mmCIF file of C-alpha atoms in Angstrom:
data_model
loop_
_atom_site.group_PDB
_atom_site.id
_atom_site.type_symbol
_atom_site.label_atom_id
_atom_site.label_comp_id
_atom_site.label_asym_id
_atom_site.label_seq_id
_atom_site.Cartn_x
_atom_site.Cartn_y
_atom_site.Cartn_z
ATOM 1 C CA MET A 19 0.000 0.000 0.000
ATOM 2 C CA SER A 20 1.145 3.572 -0.603
ATOM 3 C CA PRO A 21 1.507 5.961 2.358
ATOM 4 C CA ASP A 22 -2.009 7.342 1.788
ATOM 5 C CA GLY A 23 -3.551 3.894 1.962
ATOM 6 C CA GLY A 24 -3.914 3.449 -1.829
ATOM 7 C CA ILE A 25 -2.215 0.964 -4.111
ATOM 8 C CA GLY A 26 1.352 1.941 -4.981
ATOM 9 C CA ALA A 27 2.664 2.328 -8.528
ATOM 10 C CA ALA A 28 4.850 -0.780 -8.216
ATOM 11 C CA GLN A 29 1.842 -2.852 -7.165
ATOM 12 C CA ILE A 30 -0.230 -1.541 -10.068
ATOM 13 C CA GLU A 31 2.565 -2.395 -12.512
ATOM 14 C CA TRP A 32 2.854 -5.909 -11.037
ATOM 15 C CA GLN A 33 -0.903 -6.440 -11.412
ATOM 16 C CA MET A 34 -0.674 -5.349 -15.059
ATOM 17 C CA GLN A 35 2.190 -7.787 -15.652
ATOM 18 C CA LYS A 36 0.151 -10.608 -14.141
ATOM 19 C CA GLN A 37 -2.783 -9.763 -16.401
ATOM 20 C CA LEU A 38 -0.537 -9.811 -19.472
ATOM 21 C CA LEU A 39 0.948 -13.153 -18.427
ATOM 22 C CA ALA A 40 -2.559 -14.522 -18.007
ATOM 23 C CA MET A 41 -3.389 -13.495 -21.585
ATOM 24 C CA GLN A 42 -0.274 -15.295 -22.801
ATOM 25 C CA GLN A 43 -0.930 -18.580 -21.002
ATOM 26 C CA PRO A 44 -2.615 -21.446 -22.853
ATOM 27 C CA SER A 45 -6.386 -21.682 -22.687
ATOM 28 C CA SER A 46 -7.976 -24.797 -21.255
ATOM 29 C CA ALA A 47 -9.247 -25.685 -24.723
ATOM 30 C CA SER A 48 -6.082 -26.093 -26.787
ATOM 31 C CA THR A 49 -2.538 -24.992 -27.518
ATOM 32 C CA ASN A 50 -2.696 -26.605 -30.967
ATOM 33 C CA PRO A 51 -3.054 -23.765 -33.493
ATOM 34 C CA ALA A 52 -5.041 -26.023 -35.814
ATOM 35 C CA ASN A 53 -7.858 -25.968 -33.251
ATOM 36 C CA MET A 54 -7.665 -22.311 -32.243
ATOM 37 C CA SER A 55 -9.622 -19.187 -33.180
ATOM 38 C CA ALA A 56 -8.987 -15.505 -32.606
ATOM 39 C CA SER A 57 -10.334 -14.150 -29.339
ATOM 40 C CA ASN A 58 -11.924 -10.776 -28.705
ATOM 41 C CA ASP A 59 -8.428 -9.457 -27.913
ATOM 42 C CA ALA A 60 -7.500 -9.959 -31.574
ATOM 43 C CA VAL A 61 -10.661 -8.191 -32.743
ATOM 44 C CA LYS A 62 -9.936 -5.237 -30.434
ATOM 45 C CA LEU A 63 -6.328 -5.040 -31.624
ATOM 46 C CA VAL A 64 -7.355 -5.100 -35.287
ATOM 47 C CA LYS A 65 -9.962 -2.378 -34.777
ATOM 48 C CA LYS A 66 -7.637 -0.174 -32.736
ATOM 49 C CA SER A 67 -4.715 -0.631 -35.109
ATOM 50 C CA GLU A 68 -6.681 -0.074 -38.293
ATOM 51 C CA ASP A 69 -8.280 3.103 -36.955
ATOM 52 C CA ALA A 70 -8.471 4.054 -33.297
ATOM 53 C CA SER A 71 -11.260 6.555 -34.032
ATOM 54 C CA GLY A 72 -13.430 4.029 -35.874
ATOM 55 C CA PRO A 73 -13.612 2.376 -39.290
ATOM 56 C CA HIS A 74 -12.888 4.211 -42.527
ATOM 57 C CA LEU A 75 -16.321 4.655 -44.076
ATOM 58 C CA THR A 76 -14.939 6.085 -47.315
ATOM 59 C CA ALA A 77 -12.405 4.079 -49.320
ATOM 60 C CA TYR A 78 -8.747 5.139 -49.352
ATOM 61 C CA ARG A 79 -5.355 3.727 -50.304
ATOM 62 C CA ASP A 80 -3.364 2.139 -47.482
ATOM 63 C CA SER A 81 0.401 2.511 -46.987
ATOM 64 C CA GLY A 82 0.925 -0.234 -49.566
ATOM 65 C CA GLY A 83 -1.281 1.494 -52.126
ATOM 66 C CA LYS A 84 -4.198 -0.953 -51.875
ATOM 67 C CA PRO A 85 -7.786 0.364 -52.074
ATOM 68 C CA THR A 86 -9.091 -0.146 -48.531
ATOM 69 C CA ILE A 87 -12.228 0.511 -46.513
ATOM 70 C CA GLY A 88 -13.657 -0.235 -43.064
ATOM 71 C CA TYR A 89 -11.238 -2.119 -40.821
ATOM 72 C CA GLY A 90 -8.575 -2.865 -43.406
ATOM 73 C CA HIS A 91 -10.963 -4.523 -45.891
ATOM 74 C CA THR A 92 -9.417 -4.793 -49.370
ATOM 75 C CA GLY A 93 -11.923 -7.094 -51.068
ATOM 76 C CA GLN A 94 -15.096 -6.162 -52.867
ATOM 77 C CA VAL A 95 -18.019 -4.298 -51.328
ATOM 78 C CA ASN A 96 -21.492 -5.350 -52.453
ATOM 79 C CA GLY A 97 -19.889 -7.307 -55.274
ATOM 80 C CA LYS A 98 -18.014 -4.303 -56.635
ATOM 81 C CA PRO A 99 -14.323 -3.279 -56.517
ATOM 82 C CA ILE A 100 -13.342 -0.668 -53.945
ATOM 83 C CA ILE A 101 -12.774 2.763 -55.479
ATOM 84 C CA PRO A 102 -10.772 5.163 -53.263
ATOM 85 C CA GLY A 103 -12.711 8.327 -52.519
ATOM 86 C CA LYS A 104 -15.946 6.926 -53.913
ATOM 87 C CA THR A 105 -16.885 3.640 -52.258
ATOM 88 C CA THR A 106 -18.637 4.175 -48.927
ATOM 89 C CA ILE A 107 -20.055 1.914 -46.218
ATOM 90 C CA THR A 108 -21.832 2.263 -42.873
ATOM 91 C CA PRO A 109 -20.319 1.395 -39.457
ATOM 92 C CA ALA A 110 -22.553 -1.685 -39.400
ATOM 93 C CA GLN A 111 -21.185 -2.814 -42.753
ATOM 94 C CA ALA A 112 -17.627 -2.350 -41.495
ATOM 95 C CA ASP A 113 -18.388 -4.709 -38.602
ATOM 96 C CA GLN A 114 -19.986 -7.198 -41.003
ATOM 97 C CA LEU A 115 -16.931 -7.249 -43.278
ATOM 98 C CA LEU A 116 -14.421 -7.785 -40.462
ATOM 99 C CA PRO A 117 -15.152 -11.444 -39.507
ATOM 100 C CA GLY A 118 -14.596 -12.668 -43.064
ATOM 101 C CA ASP A 119 -11.277 -10.843 -43.343
ATOM 102 C CA LEU A 120 -10.249 -12.055 -39.909
ATOM 103 C CA ALA A 121 -11.116 -15.646 -40.864
ATOM 104 C CA THR A 122 -8.631 -15.500 -43.744
ATOM 105 C CA ALA A 123 -5.871 -14.445 -41.353
ATOM 106 C CA GLU A 124 -6.858 -17.116 -38.816
ATOM 107 C CA ALA A 125 -6.695 -19.818 -41.488
ATOM 108 C CA ALA A 126 -3.196 -18.727 -42.480
ATOM 109 C CA VAL A 127 -2.013 -18.992 -38.863
ATOM 110 C CA ARG A 128 -3.599 -22.439 -38.452
ATOM 111 C CA ASN A 129 -2.027 -23.696 -41.672
ATOM 112 C CA ASN A 130 1.478 -22.392 -41.054
ATOM 113 C CA VAL A 131 2.161 -22.693 -37.319
ATOM 114 C CA HIS A 132 3.116 -26.224 -36.311
ATOM 115 C CA VAL A 133 4.080 -25.851 -32.660
ATOM 116 C CA PRO A 134 2.013 -25.266 -29.486
ATOM 117 C CA ILE A 135 1.144 -21.613 -28.888
ATOM 118 C CA THR A 136 -0.839 -19.580 -26.382
ATOM 119 C CA GLN A 137 -4.077 -17.768 -27.147
ATOM 120 C CA GLY A 138 -2.185 -14.484 -26.985
ATOM 121 C CA GLN A 139 0.279 -15.761 -29.566
ATOM 122 C CA PHE A 140 -2.507 -16.884 -31.883
ATOM 123 C CA ASP A 141 -4.172 -13.474 -31.544
ATOM 124 C CA ALA A 142 -0.915 -11.598 -32.193
ATOM 125 C CA LEU A 143 -0.167 -13.675 -35.278
ATOM 126 C CA THR A 144 -3.722 -13.197 -36.537
ATOM 127 C CA ASP A 145 -3.393 -9.410 -36.302
ATOM 128 C CA PHE A 146 0.060 -9.553 -37.931
ATOM 129 C CA THR A 147 -1.330 -11.608 -40.827
ATOM 130 C CA PHE A 148 -4.475 -9.502 -41.107
ATOM 131 C CA ASN A 149 -2.286 -6.441 -41.557
ATOM 132 C CA LEU A 150 0.443 -7.829 -43.820
ATOM 133 C CA GLY A 151 -1.141 -10.809 -45.565
ATOM 134 C CA ALA A 152 -0.602 -14.561 -45.434
ATOM 135 C CA GLY A 153 2.344 -14.406 -47.823
ATOM 136 C CA LYS A 154 4.348 -12.225 -45.436
ATOM 137 C CA LEU A 155 3.727 -14.649 -42.579
ATOM 138 C CA GLU A 156 4.606 -17.696 -44.667
ATOM 139 C CA GLY A 157 7.947 -16.282 -45.807
ATOM 140 C CA SER A 158 8.951 -14.682 -42.517
ATOM 141 C CA THR A 159 11.861 -15.441 -40.218
ATOM 142 C CA LEU A 160 9.320 -14.916 -37.440
ATOM 143 C CA LEU A 161 7.465 -18.059 -38.547
ATOM 144 C CA THR A 162 10.692 -20.021 -39.023
ATOM 145 C CA LYS A 163 11.829 -19.215 -35.495
ATOM 146 C CA LEU A 164 8.405 -19.935 -34.029
ATOM 147 C CA ASN A 165 8.203 -23.349 -35.693
ATOM 148 C CA ALA A 166 11.645 -24.068 -34.237
ATOM 149 C CA LYS A 167 10.144 -23.267 -30.804
ATOM 150 C CA ASP A 168 12.301 -20.177 -30.491
ATOM 151 C CA TYR A 169 9.488 -18.140 -28.952
ATOM 152 C CA ALA A 170 11.725 -15.304 -27.770
ATOM 153 C CA GLY A 171 13.377 -15.085 -31.184
ATOM 154 C CA ALA A 172 9.990 -14.985 -32.872
ATOM 155 C CA GLN A 173 8.831 -12.183 -30.589
ATOM 156 C CA ALA A 174 11.896 -10.125 -31.505
ATOM 157 C CA GLU A 175 11.005 -10.399 -35.202
ATOM 158 C CA PHE A 176 7.820 -8.325 -34.902
ATOM 159 C CA SER A 177 9.815 -5.088 -34.673
ATOM 160 C CA ARG A 178 11.303 -5.662 -38.140
ATOM 161 C CA TRP A 179 7.927 -5.287 -39.857
ATOM 162 C CA VAL A 180 7.474 -1.538 -39.456
ATOM 163 C CA TYR A 181 8.194 -0.194 -42.930
ATOM 164 C CA GLY A 182 5.835 1.033 -45.625
ATOM 165 C CA LYS A 183 5.975 3.129 -48.760
ATOM 166 C CA GLU A 184 5.401 6.854 -48.939
ATOM 167 C CA LYS A 185 5.975 9.429 -51.649
ATOM 168 C CA ASP A 186 9.046 11.591 -51.242
ATOM 169 C CA PRO A 187 7.707 15.190 -51.353
ATOM 170 C CA LYS A 188 10.854 16.336 -53.163
ATOM 171 C CA THR A 189 11.193 13.658 -55.836
ATOM 172 C CA GLY A 190 7.646 12.331 -56.001
ATOM 173 C CA LYS A 191 9.063 8.804 -55.933
ATOM 174 C CA GLU A 192 7.921 6.114 -53.505
ATOM 175 C CA VAL A 193 10.423 5.399 -50.745
ATOM 176 C CA GLU A 194 10.393 2.905 -47.900
ATOM 177 C CA VAL A 195 10.073 4.548 -44.495
ATOM 178 C CA LYS A 196 9.427 3.507 -40.911
ATOM 179 C CA LEU A 197 5.761 4.181 -40.138
ATOM 180 C CA PRO A 198 4.821 5.177 -36.556
ATOM 181 C CA GLY A 199 1.491 3.357 -36.839
ATOM 182 C CA LEU A 200 3.238 0.104 -37.699
ATOM 183 C CA VAL A 201 5.770 0.592 -34.899
ATOM 184 C CA THR A 202 2.879 0.871 -32.417
ATOM 185 C CA ARG A 203 1.029 -2.088 -33.918
ATOM 186 C CA ARG A 204 4.055 -4.405 -33.917
ATOM 187 C CA ALA A 205 4.836 -3.445 -30.300
ATOM 188 C CA ALA A 206 1.280 -4.358 -29.273
ATOM 189 C CA GLU A 207 1.523 -7.686 -31.111
ATOM 190 C CA ALA A 208 4.903 -8.480 -29.551
ATOM 191 C CA ALA A 209 3.579 -7.728 -26.055
ATOM 192 C CA LEU A 210 0.587 -9.993 -26.617
ATOM 193 C CA PHE A 211 2.797 -12.705 -28.129
ATOM 194 C CA GLY A 212 5.228 -12.860 -25.205
ATOM 195 C CA ASN A 213 8.579 -14.622 -25.256
ATOM 196 C CA GLN A 214 7.608 -18.044 -23.914
ATOM 197 C CA GLY A 215 5.797 -21.127 -25.135
ATOM 198 C CA PRO A 216 2.572 -22.378 -23.508
ATOM 199 C CA GLN A 217 4.244 -24.499 -20.816
ATOM 200 C CA ALA A 218 6.642 -21.782 -19.685
ATOM 201 C CA ALA A 219 3.886 -19.145 -19.823
ATOM 202 C CA ALA A 220 1.615 -21.301 -17.642
ATOM 203 C CA SER A 221 4.426 -21.788 -15.125
ATOM 204 C CA ALA A 222 5.079 -18.037 -15.027
ATOM 205 C CA VAL A 223 1.417 -17.314 -14.346
ATOM 206 C CA LYS A 224 1.377 -19.913 -11.584
ATOM 207 C CA ALA A 225 4.499 -18.425 -10.003
ATOM 208 C CA ALA A 226 3.076 -14.896 -10.259
ATOM 209 C CA GLY A 227 0.010 -15.951 -8.311
ATOM 210 C CA GLN A 228 2.013 -17.303 -5.403
#
C-alpha cells in the first residue's frame, strides 16, 4: 500500500504484468493452433490498429497502395471493386466485413504454425497476418523461429515489420520509411505474443500468483 492507503505504482505495474501473463498462457481448450480461433483481444487489436477513431467509411489507399475501406478490408463491397474516394459503407457494414477478413488471417495462422502456442500468440499472429497478408507470414523469419520453438526469437522479429511506402515530397518517388502506426502495432503484437511457449507461460502465471 502507498503511504495514503492506496495501491502503490509498483503494485499496479505488477498487477498489469500478471494480467498480461494470463493473456499469454494457454487456454484450457487447446494450444494446438489447428484448433484455435482468434479471441476478442484480436478483434480489439485489429480495430484499434486499423483506426483508433473508428472504421474508414470512405475508401482510401493504405500505406501499400491498396484500395481499402472499413477495418482494413481490401476485397469487394457489395460485389463491386473498392474505389478510393468513392466507395462508402456504414459502421454496421464495417463490422460485417471484419469477420470474413479475420477468418482469412486465422486460417493462415492455423495452416502455417506447427508448434504449441498460447491464445495471446494466436491473436498476435492473426493481427500480424491480417495487416500484412498470409504471404508475409509464410515467408517470414518470425514463422521459421516460431516453428523451431524459439518463442523469444519470434517475438523479436515483430519489430522488423514496421516499414511502408510513402511518396518523397521532393522527388515524387515512392520510398520505404518507418511508419509510426506500424511501430505501435508491432509493439502491441509483440507484447501480446510474449517470449515463452505455452508451458513456460503457464508456469510463469502460476508463479506470479504465489
